[in-house]
Short mmCIF file of C-alpha atoms in Angstrom, two decimals:
data_model
loop_
_atom_site.label_atom_id
_atom_site.label_comp_id
_atom_site.label_asym_id
_atom_site.label_seq_id
_atom_site.Cartn_x
_atom_site.Cartn_y
_atom_site.Cartn_z
CA MET A 1 105.27 40.01 76.87
CA SER A 2 102.61 39.10 79.52
CA ARG A 3 103.84 38.14 83.09
CA ARG A 4 102.93 35.17 85.05
CA ALA A 5 102.35 34.87 88.97
CA VAL A 6 101.50 32.06 91.12
CA VAL A 7 100.29 32.50 94.83
CA VAL A 8 100.46 29.62 97.30
CA GLY A 9 97.37 30.07 99.75
CA ALA A 10 94.04 31.72 99.28
CA GLY A 11 93.78 33.49 102.58
CA PRO A 12 93.12 37.28 102.66
CA ASN A 13 96.64 38.21 101.87
CA GLY A 14 97.24 35.76 99.02
CA LEU A 15 94.18 36.72 97.40
CA THR A 16 94.72 40.55 97.97
CA ALA A 17 98.12 40.09 96.19
CA ALA A 18 96.78 38.04 93.47
CA ALA A 19 93.73 40.43 92.79
CA LEU A 20 96.17 43.44 92.71
CA LEU A 21 98.38 41.62 90.26
CA ALA A 22 95.49 40.38 88.11
CA ARG A 23 94.37 44.07 87.82
CA ARG A 24 97.60 45.02 86.44
CA GLY A 25 97.38 42.48 83.72
CA VAL A 26 99.36 39.73 85.20
CA GLU A 27 98.26 36.13 84.38
CA VAL A 28 97.47 34.80 88.17
CA THR A 29 96.92 31.37 89.49
CA VAL A 30 96.18 30.86 93.18
CA TYR A 31 96.72 27.28 94.74
CA GLU A 32 94.79 26.56 97.97
CA ARG A 33 95.26 23.07 99.75
CA ASP A 34 91.63 23.20 101.12
CA PRO A 35 88.07 22.78 99.42
CA GLN A 36 87.29 26.52 100.41
CA ILE A 37 89.10 29.74 99.92
CA GLY A 38 89.67 32.22 102.93
CA GLY A 39 92.44 30.90 105.27
CA ALA A 40 91.24 32.04 108.64
CA ALA A 41 88.65 34.49 107.10
CA ARG A 42 86.05 31.64 106.65
CA SER A 43 82.58 31.22 107.91
CA ALA A 44 80.09 28.14 108.18
CA GLU A 45 76.81 27.07 109.38
CA LEU A 46 78.36 25.32 112.44
CA PHE A 47 74.95 24.84 114.23
CA GLY A 48 72.66 24.00 111.18
CA PRO A 49 71.15 26.07 108.22
CA GLY A 50 70.89 29.87 108.85
CA PHE A 51 73.21 29.88 111.94
CA VAL A 52 76.57 31.68 110.44
CA SER A 53 79.58 31.37 112.64
CA ASP A 54 83.08 32.70 111.88
CA LEU A 55 85.72 29.95 111.84
CA GLY A 56 88.52 32.62 112.28
CA ALA A 57 88.66 36.20 112.22
CA ALA A 58 85.32 38.03 113.12
CA ALA A 59 85.37 41.84 113.82
CA HIS A 60 87.13 43.96 111.25
CA PRO A 61 88.36 47.68 112.38
CA PHE A 62 91.43 47.38 110.22
CA GLY A 63 89.55 45.80 107.41
CA VAL A 64 87.13 48.46 106.91
CA ALA A 65 89.83 51.05 106.97
CA SER A 66 92.07 48.95 104.69
CA PRO A 67 93.86 50.84 101.85
CA ALA A 68 94.27 47.35 100.20
CA PHE A 69 90.34 46.65 100.38
CA ARG A 70 89.65 50.22 99.39
CA GLU A 71 91.91 49.87 96.28
CA LEU A 72 90.18 46.73 95.17
CA GLU A 73 86.78 48.07 95.54
CA LEU A 74 85.35 45.18 97.72
CA GLU A 75 82.38 47.03 98.72
CA GLN A 76 81.40 47.22 94.97
CA ASN A 77 82.09 43.53 94.54
CA GLY A 78 79.68 42.08 97.29
CA LEU A 79 81.17 43.06 100.56
CA GLU A 80 78.88 44.85 102.93
CA TRP A 81 80.18 46.16 106.51
CA VAL A 82 77.66 46.10 109.28
CA GLN A 83 78.15 48.35 112.19
CA PRO A 84 77.08 47.23 115.68
CA GLU A 85 75.56 49.97 117.79
CA ILE A 86 78.68 50.11 120.11
CA PRO A 87 82.06 49.18 118.42
CA MET A 88 83.31 47.60 121.86
CA ALA A 89 82.46 47.19 125.37
CA HIS A 90 84.63 46.33 128.43
CA PRO A 91 82.72 44.64 131.48
CA LEU A 92 84.22 45.74 134.78
CA PRO A 93 83.56 44.60 138.33
CA GLY A 94 80.50 45.80 140.16
CA GLY A 95 78.02 45.47 137.11
CA ARG A 96 79.23 48.33 135.08
CA ALA A 97 81.26 48.41 131.77
CA ALA A 98 83.39 51.05 129.82
CA MET A 99 82.19 51.70 126.22
CA LEU A 100 84.07 52.63 123.29
CA HIS A 101 81.21 54.52 121.16
CA ARG A 102 81.78 55.78 117.79
CA ASP A 103 81.23 59.10 119.17
CA ILE A 104 84.38 60.26 120.98
CA GLU A 105 82.67 62.75 123.08
CA ARG A 106 80.16 60.28 124.37
CA THR A 107 82.99 58.00 125.44
CA ALA A 108 84.89 60.83 127.02
CA GLN A 109 81.67 62.03 128.87
CA GLU A 110 81.05 58.51 130.34
CA LEU A 111 85.01 58.23 131.39
CA GLY A 112 84.54 61.22 133.70
CA VAL A 113 87.78 62.57 134.98
CA ASP A 114 89.62 60.85 132.28
CA GLY A 115 87.47 62.02 129.52
CA PRO A 116 89.82 65.05 128.48
CA ASN A 117 92.81 62.86 128.20
CA TRP A 118 90.87 60.05 126.42
CA ARG A 119 89.99 62.67 123.76
CA ARG A 120 93.43 64.17 123.53
CA LEU A 121 94.94 60.68 123.10
CA HIS A 122 92.49 59.47 120.34
CA GLU A 123 91.05 62.66 118.67
CA HIS A 124 93.79 63.43 116.09
CA PHE A 125 93.82 59.86 114.88
CA SER A 126 90.07 59.42 114.89
CA HIS A 127 90.04 62.47 112.39
CA HIS A 128 92.62 60.71 110.17
CA PRO A 129 91.64 57.03 110.11
CA PHE A 130 92.82 56.37 106.79
CA GLU A 131 96.23 57.97 107.24
CA THR A 132 96.71 56.05 110.64
CA VAL A 133 96.24 52.91 109.01
CA GLU A 134 98.35 53.83 105.99
CA ASN A 135 101.22 54.66 108.49
CA ALA A 136 100.77 51.63 110.80
CA MET A 137 100.10 48.94 108.38
CA GLY A 138 103.29 48.68 106.75
CA PRO A 139 107.10 48.21 107.35
CA LEU A 140 108.34 50.16 110.26
CA LEU A 141 111.63 50.64 108.80
CA ARG A 142 110.59 52.81 105.91
CA ILE A 143 109.22 56.47 105.23
CA PRO A 144 105.91 56.57 106.26
CA PRO A 145 103.32 57.94 103.90
CA HIS A 146 102.31 60.61 106.44
CA PRO A 147 105.26 61.26 108.40
CA VAL A 148 103.79 64.03 110.68
CA ASP A 149 101.01 61.59 111.86
CA MET A 150 103.53 58.93 112.32
CA VAL A 151 105.53 60.96 114.43
CA ARG A 152 102.59 61.80 116.62
CA LEU A 153 101.61 58.40 116.91
CA GLY A 154 105.15 57.03 117.78
CA VAL A 155 105.52 59.64 120.63
CA LEU A 156 102.99 57.85 122.78
CA GLY A 157 102.71 54.61 120.79
CA ALA A 158 106.30 53.57 121.43
CA LEU A 159 105.31 53.49 125.37
CA PRO A 160 104.35 50.10 127.04
CA ALA A 161 100.47 50.29 127.36
CA ALA A 162 100.90 49.80 131.12
CA THR A 163 103.03 52.70 131.31
CA LEU A 164 100.78 55.03 129.10
CA ALA A 165 97.66 54.13 131.01
CA ASN A 166 99.40 54.81 134.29
CA LEU A 167 100.65 58.13 133.00
CA VAL A 168 97.46 59.64 131.49
CA PHE A 169 94.52 58.04 133.27
CA ARG A 170 93.35 57.91 136.90
CA SER A 171 90.30 55.83 136.72
CA GLY A 172 90.08 51.81 136.39
CA ALA A 173 87.50 52.44 133.39
CA ALA A 174 89.83 54.21 131.05
CA LYS A 175 92.87 52.11 131.82
CA ALA A 176 90.83 48.92 131.38
CA LEU A 177 89.50 50.29 127.93
CA LEU A 178 93.12 51.11 126.85
CA ALA A 179 94.43 47.83 128.07
CA GLY A 180 91.82 45.66 126.23
CA SER A 181 92.56 47.32 122.89
CA SER A 182 96.29 47.00 123.38
CA ALA A 183 95.95 43.42 124.20
CA HIS A 184 95.47 42.68 120.66
CA ALA A 185 99.16 42.69 120.37
CA THR A 186 99.03 39.46 122.40
CA LEU A 187 102.31 40.73 124.19
CA PRO A 188 102.80 41.74 127.70
CA LEU A 189 101.46 45.22 128.19
CA THR A 190 104.93 46.11 129.67
CA ARG A 191 106.58 45.79 126.25
CA PRO A 192 107.27 48.91 124.27
CA LEU A 193 104.96 49.85 121.11
CA THR A 194 101.84 48.10 122.80
CA SER A 195 100.20 51.56 123.23
CA ALA A 196 100.36 51.94 119.50
CA PHE A 197 97.73 48.97 119.34
CA GLY A 198 95.48 50.37 121.93
CA ILE A 199 95.57 54.10 120.36
CA ALA A 200 94.97 52.84 116.84
CA PHE A 201 92.15 50.36 117.78
CA GLY A 202 90.52 53.08 119.79
CA ALA A 203 90.72 55.83 117.03
CA LEU A 204 89.49 53.17 114.53
CA GLY A 205 86.40 52.68 116.79
CA HIS A 206 85.83 56.51 116.92
CA SER A 207 85.91 56.76 113.16
CA THR A 208 85.43 53.85 110.85
CA GLY A 209 84.14 51.64 113.52
CA TRP A 210 84.59 47.78 114.42
CA PRO A 211 82.14 46.08 111.79
CA VAL A 212 81.54 42.55 110.98
CA ALA A 213 81.14 41.34 107.54
CA LYS A 214 77.41 40.85 106.53
CA GLY A 215 76.84 37.15 106.25
CA GLY A 216 80.32 36.18 107.77
CA SER A 217 83.91 37.04 107.27
CA ALA A 218 83.88 34.63 104.31
CA SER A 219 82.14 37.55 102.57
CA ILE A 220 85.59 39.39 102.41
CA THR A 221 87.49 36.58 100.89
CA ASP A 222 84.66 35.98 98.47
CA ALA A 223 84.63 39.67 97.30
CA LEU A 224 88.42 39.51 96.79
CA ALA A 225 87.93 36.25 94.84
CA ARG A 226 85.38 38.11 92.61
CA VAL A 227 87.95 40.76 91.80
CA LEU A 228 90.49 38.21 90.80
CA LEU A 229 88.34 36.03 88.71
CA ALA A 230 86.92 39.26 86.80
CA ASN A 231 90.45 40.26 85.95
CA GLY A 232 91.11 36.81 84.43
CA GLY A 233 92.90 35.10 87.56
CA ARG A 234 92.34 31.45 88.39
CA ILE A 235 91.95 29.80 91.77
CA GLU A 236 92.68 26.19 92.14
CA THR A 237 91.28 24.61 95.40
CA ASN A 238 92.18 20.93 96.67
CA ALA A 239 95.79 21.81 95.22
CA GLU A 240 98.13 21.48 98.27
CA VAL A 241 101.76 22.74 97.19
CA THR A 242 104.34 20.36 98.91
CA ASP A 243 107.27 21.37 96.80
CA LEU A 244 108.00 24.64 95.00
CA ARG A 245 109.62 22.70 92.28
CA ASP A 246 106.27 21.28 91.33
CA LEU A 247 104.78 24.61 90.49
CA PRO A 248 104.34 25.84 87.00
CA ARG A 249 106.77 28.42 85.51
CA ALA A 250 106.16 31.77 86.76
CA ASP A 251 107.68 35.19 86.81
CA ALA A 252 107.05 35.60 90.72
CA VAL A 253 105.84 33.13 93.22
CA LEU A 254 104.19 34.61 96.45
CA LEU A 255 103.56 32.51 99.48
CA ASP A 256 100.89 33.39 101.91
CA LEU A 257 102.44 30.99 104.37
CA THR A 258 104.42 31.52 107.56
CA PRO A 259 108.27 30.29 108.15
CA LYS A 260 107.20 26.88 109.35
CA GLN A 261 105.35 26.29 106.04
CA ILE A 262 107.88 27.92 103.79
CA LEU A 263 110.64 25.74 105.02
CA ARG A 264 108.54 22.60 104.77
CA ILE A 265 108.02 23.14 101.01
CA ALA A 266 111.13 24.79 99.92
CA PRO A 267 114.08 23.06 102.21
CA GLU A 268 116.55 23.41 99.45
CA GLN A 269 115.41 26.44 97.23
CA LEU A 270 116.08 29.10 99.78
CA GLU A 271 119.18 31.08 100.09
CA SER A 272 121.07 29.49 103.15
CA ARG A 273 121.19 32.67 105.38
CA TYR A 274 117.53 33.51 104.80
CA ALA A 275 116.32 29.82 105.49
CA ALA A 276 118.32 30.15 108.74
CA HIS A 277 116.40 33.10 109.79
CA LEU A 278 112.99 31.49 109.05
CA ALA A 279 114.27 28.51 111.06
CA ARG A 280 114.78 30.89 114.21
CA TRP A 281 111.32 32.42 113.82
CA LYS A 282 109.42 32.62 117.08
CA TYR A 283 105.56 32.09 117.19
CA GLY A 284 103.73 33.88 119.72
CA ALA A 285 100.81 33.15 122.05
CA GLY A 286 97.93 31.31 120.95
CA VAL A 287 94.19 31.28 121.38
CA HIS A 288 91.64 28.75 122.55
CA LYS A 289 88.41 29.25 120.37
CA ILE A 290 84.91 28.40 121.29
CA ASP A 291 81.86 29.07 119.28
CA TYR A 292 78.38 28.99 120.91
CA LEU A 293 74.70 28.79 119.84
CA LEU A 294 72.57 30.69 122.45
CA ASP A 295 69.04 30.72 123.27
CA GLY A 296 69.00 34.52 123.44
CA PRO A 297 71.43 37.30 124.19
CA VAL A 298 74.23 36.98 126.60
CA PRO A 299 72.82 38.06 129.97
CA TRP A 300 75.56 40.88 130.71
CA GLU A 301 75.27 42.55 134.00
CA ASP A 302 75.43 46.14 132.22
CA ALA A 303 72.65 45.50 129.58
CA ARG A 304 74.37 47.93 127.18
CA VAL A 305 77.00 45.40 126.46
CA ALA A 306 74.57 43.23 124.63
CA SER A 307 74.53 46.20 121.87
CA ALA A 308 78.53 45.90 121.47
CA GLY A 309 79.95 44.06 118.54
CA THR A 310 83.05 43.36 120.35
CA VAL A 311 83.44 42.60 124.24
CA HIS A 312 86.81 42.60 126.02
CA VAL A 313 86.42 40.09 128.88
CA GLY A 314 89.49 40.80 130.89
CA GLY A 315 88.48 42.74 134.02
CA GLU A 316 90.38 45.27 135.55
CA PHE A 317 93.74 46.76 134.15
CA ARG A 318 95.89 44.82 136.40
CA GLN A 319 94.28 41.53 135.64
CA ILE A 320 94.89 41.94 132.04
CA ILE A 321 98.44 43.02 132.49
CA GLU A 322 98.91 39.87 134.61
CA ALA A 323 97.03 37.49 132.18
CA GLU A 324 99.08 38.74 129.07
CA ARG A 325 102.40 38.34 131.06
CA ASP A 326 101.52 34.88 132.10
CA ILE A 327 100.56 33.50 128.63
CA ASN A 328 103.83 34.93 127.11
CA ARG A 329 105.77 33.04 129.89
CA GLY A 330 104.01 29.73 129.01
CA ARG A 331 101.76 29.77 131.93
CA MET A 332 97.98 29.67 131.83
CA PRO A 333 96.35 32.41 133.78
CA GLU A 334 93.43 31.80 136.22
CA LYS A 335 91.49 34.72 134.40
CA PRO A 336 92.59 34.77 130.73
CA PHE A 337 91.94 37.52 128.53
CA VAL A 338 88.93 36.74 126.52
CA MET A 339 87.69 38.08 123.35
CA VAL A 340 83.94 37.82 122.35
CA THR A 341 82.21 39.00 119.38
CA GLN A 342 78.44 39.24 119.22
CA GLN A 343 78.30 39.26 115.31
CA SER A 344 74.51 38.17 115.16
CA ALA A 345 73.66 41.30 117.46
CA ALA A 346 74.72 43.61 114.49
CA ASP A 347 74.20 41.29 111.48
CA ALA A 348 70.46 39.62 111.80
CA SER A 349 71.35 37.46 108.63
CA ARG A 350 73.55 35.31 110.67
CA THR A 351 70.83 33.68 112.84
CA HIS A 352 66.95 33.23 113.36
CA ASP A 353 64.30 32.19 115.94
CA GLY A 354 65.52 34.52 118.56
CA ARG A 355 68.78 32.40 119.02
CA GLN A 356 72.28 34.01 118.78
CA VAL A 357 75.69 33.05 117.62
CA LEU A 358 78.66 33.88 119.85
CA TRP A 359 82.26 33.89 118.91
CA SER A 360 85.02 33.62 121.68
CA TYR A 361 88.64 33.02 122.38
CA ALA A 362 90.95 33.12 125.32
CA HIS A 363 94.58 34.08 125.01
CA VAL A 364 96.64 31.04 125.98
CA PRO A 365 100.23 29.86 125.92
CA ASN A 366 101.24 28.91 122.43
CA GLY A 367 100.24 25.12 121.63
CA THR A 368 98.79 24.39 125.27
CA ALA A 369 96.90 21.20 125.49
CA LEU A 370 95.33 22.39 128.86
CA ASP A 371 91.42 22.25 129.29
CA VAL A 372 90.77 25.82 128.72
CA ARG A 373 87.05 26.04 128.34
CA PRO A 374 86.43 26.47 132.35
CA ALA A 375 88.43 29.26 132.66
CA LEU A 376 86.97 31.01 129.44
CA GLU A 377 83.51 30.43 130.42
CA ALA A 378 83.98 31.38 133.97
CA GLN A 379 85.25 34.88 132.80
CA ILE A 380 82.23 35.23 130.82
CA GLU A 381 79.92 34.24 133.62
CA ARG A 382 81.79 36.47 136.00
CA PHE A 383 80.37 39.57 133.85
CA ALA A 384 77.23 37.78 132.68
CA PRO A 385 75.68 35.68 135.36
CA GLY A 386 73.42 32.89 134.03
CA PHE A 387 75.57 32.63 130.83
CA ALA A 388 75.67 28.80 131.11
CA ASP A 389 71.90 28.65 131.00
CA VAL A 390 71.60 30.23 127.48
CA VAL A 391 74.08 28.00 126.03
CA LEU A 392 72.51 25.37 123.56
CA GLU A 393 75.47 24.20 121.94
CA ARG A 394 79.32 24.88 121.62
CA ARG A 395 82.31 23.86 119.17
CA GLU A 396 85.60 24.28 120.64
CA TRP A 397 88.95 24.60 118.94
CA SER A 398 92.21 24.05 120.97
CA PRO A 399 95.41 25.75 119.52
CA SER A 400 96.31 22.28 117.89
CA ALA A 401 92.88 21.89 116.43
CA LEU A 402 93.14 25.34 114.75
CA GLU A 403 96.62 24.49 113.56
CA ALA A 404 95.27 21.26 112.10
CA TRP A 405 92.53 23.48 110.47
CA ASN A 406 94.92 26.11 109.15
CA PRO A 407 98.59 25.08 109.17
CA ASN A 408 99.51 29.04 109.46
CA LEU A 409 98.08 29.24 112.89
CA VAL A 410 101.07 27.52 114.50
CA GLY A 411 100.16 26.62 118.16
CA GLY A 412 97.09 28.51 117.81
CA ASP A 413 99.03 31.65 116.96
CA ILE A 414 96.66 33.89 114.85
CA GLY A 415 99.15 36.73 114.13
CA GLY A 416 101.65 34.65 111.79
CA GLY A 417 104.61 34.88 114.63
CA SER A 418 105.30 36.79 117.75
CA MET A 419 105.59 40.88 117.61
CA ALA A 420 108.13 40.48 120.40
CA GLY A 421 111.61 41.99 120.12
CA THR A 422 112.96 42.22 116.62
CA GLN A 423 110.25 40.47 115.12
CA GLN A 424 108.23 43.50 115.33
CA LEU A 425 110.96 45.31 113.07
CA PHE A 426 112.20 42.51 111.05
CA ARG A 427 109.30 40.07 109.85
CA PRO A 428 110.12 37.36 108.79
CA ALA A 429 113.78 38.01 108.47
CA PRO A 430 116.21 41.11 108.95
CA SER A 431 115.86 42.99 105.55
CA LEU A 432 114.86 46.51 104.30
CA HIS A 433 112.81 44.40 101.70
CA PRO A 434 110.88 41.98 103.85
CA TYR A 435 108.53 40.83 101.17
CA ARG A 436 111.29 39.44 99.03
CA ALA A 437 112.09 35.63 100.05
CA GLY A 438 115.88 35.65 99.66
CA ARG A 439 116.18 34.82 95.87
CA ARG A 440 114.94 36.25 92.67
CA GLY A 441 111.18 35.93 91.73
CA LEU A 442 110.19 34.65 95.32
CA TYR A 443 108.02 36.64 97.75
CA VAL A 444 106.26 36.34 100.95
CA CYS A 445 102.82 37.85 101.44
CA SER A 446 101.62 36.36 104.79
CA SER A 447 100.98 37.72 108.24
CA SER A 448 104.59 36.81 108.89
CA THR A 449 105.35 40.15 107.08
CA PRO A 450 104.63 43.50 108.01
CA PRO A 451 102.27 44.65 109.29
CA GLY A 452 101.31 41.17 110.99
CA GLY A 453 97.99 39.56 111.76
CA GLY A 454 94.50 40.74 110.73
CA VAL A 455 92.09 40.63 107.79
CA HIS A 456 93.25 43.72 105.95
CA GLY A 457 95.17 42.36 103.07
CA MET A 458 98.09 44.83 103.60
CA PRO A 459 100.87 42.01 103.45
CA GLY A 460 99.45 41.16 99.95
CA LEU A 461 99.34 44.69 99.02
CA HIS A 462 102.84 45.45 99.74
CA ALA A 463 104.14 42.14 98.34
CA ALA A 464 102.36 42.84 94.99
CA ARG A 465 103.84 46.43 94.97
CA ALA A 466 107.22 44.77 95.55
CA VAL A 467 106.73 42.63 92.60
CA MET A 468 105.65 45.20 90.24
CA ARG A 469 108.60 47.46 91.44
CA ASP A 470 111.09 44.59 90.79
CA TRP A 471 109.76 43.80 87.44
CA ALA A 472 110.02 47.67 86.60
CA ARG A 473 113.56 47.80 87.49
CA ARG A 474 114.29 44.82 85.20
CA ASP A 475 112.45 46.10 82.20
#
């Protein structure tokens, strides 16, 4: 007897789960409220024909190393990764920048006195990137697939990034480089486990890189859709699900939604204790995003930064710590941590006529309505004097605008919920089976489950495997 599954939400995780189930012979239908698939991995010609901007996620260090994407063979289904010359740069005061090169030896050499410790911190994981990702991209409360490697990461990764940086580095450049990568946790860098983010991002930069998807991040979800459709799956767009009871009969329903949306569409269908946990779910800091069309490259003081795919614009180590502390306390810092991605510097297909598209966001308090643009642009201008002079057009997205575009981005939180406290261990509720949604046949596959945010499909992979395991037990 054939099985049927329904997936609500055509983001990367929902499509990953759907494609994996379809490849196993399951009859799968995906329902998406918007006219386009992709969730927060969509692209558009915001500034006219031939100028492609990523509406959500931009650079993909975990995507290129993702076990889910490798299992689905996305690169044989139209996805092409494009590596920038330099994975990541971190401008510093005085016109210089710290560089994360693909070559760990070159990075270590440029870090001078801290080079040997940088190498020791990242070398093992850069030699085993896929094992590192498999360990890191799943529930923490499990037996990891590579236990010895997990122990090695856990010993140092459990430390707050601020503590680790002060323990192993002496120079401002190395400390800032680690802090910038650790800031992807969107947590105060004085919190435990933030070092794990910095180590993992750095190791991937030295191995599989920090690429962009050729033609835009939508190429990732387009490839996922091709796999799904080629295996008999269906996608229904303009099909918002407002009540789970309206869905057709299915053996499994998978929700690519965060707790706020789950409670909205299933107020009475959830087990009461599970619903209570979802109601207590806390969302993390948000982002304020600005896309730019530029009349040429960003005039970085250190000209090498123009060749970097991702630029962490946060200044010195101490400034990043203060900025991330402030946003998690609900205060807007004067000098926020700003992420910049220069996709068109790596991917020439996104632009023409010498112009550049630039993607940026600042970490901000969740849901803030403050005018963030002056602080964001001042941070870029601080390390790229004359930036304002090359700006031709901009499109701005406040936290509320991001949530209106994609309801999963609650208050501008791009990670599906805070990683603070127990929410790093238990997502979205205390359980050793985080992908089950409290009643038989209902599952969650969003970034509110382990391992959290990012375009890598791992929540979808784990949820699909949970479905197949449950079916196997009942057969």
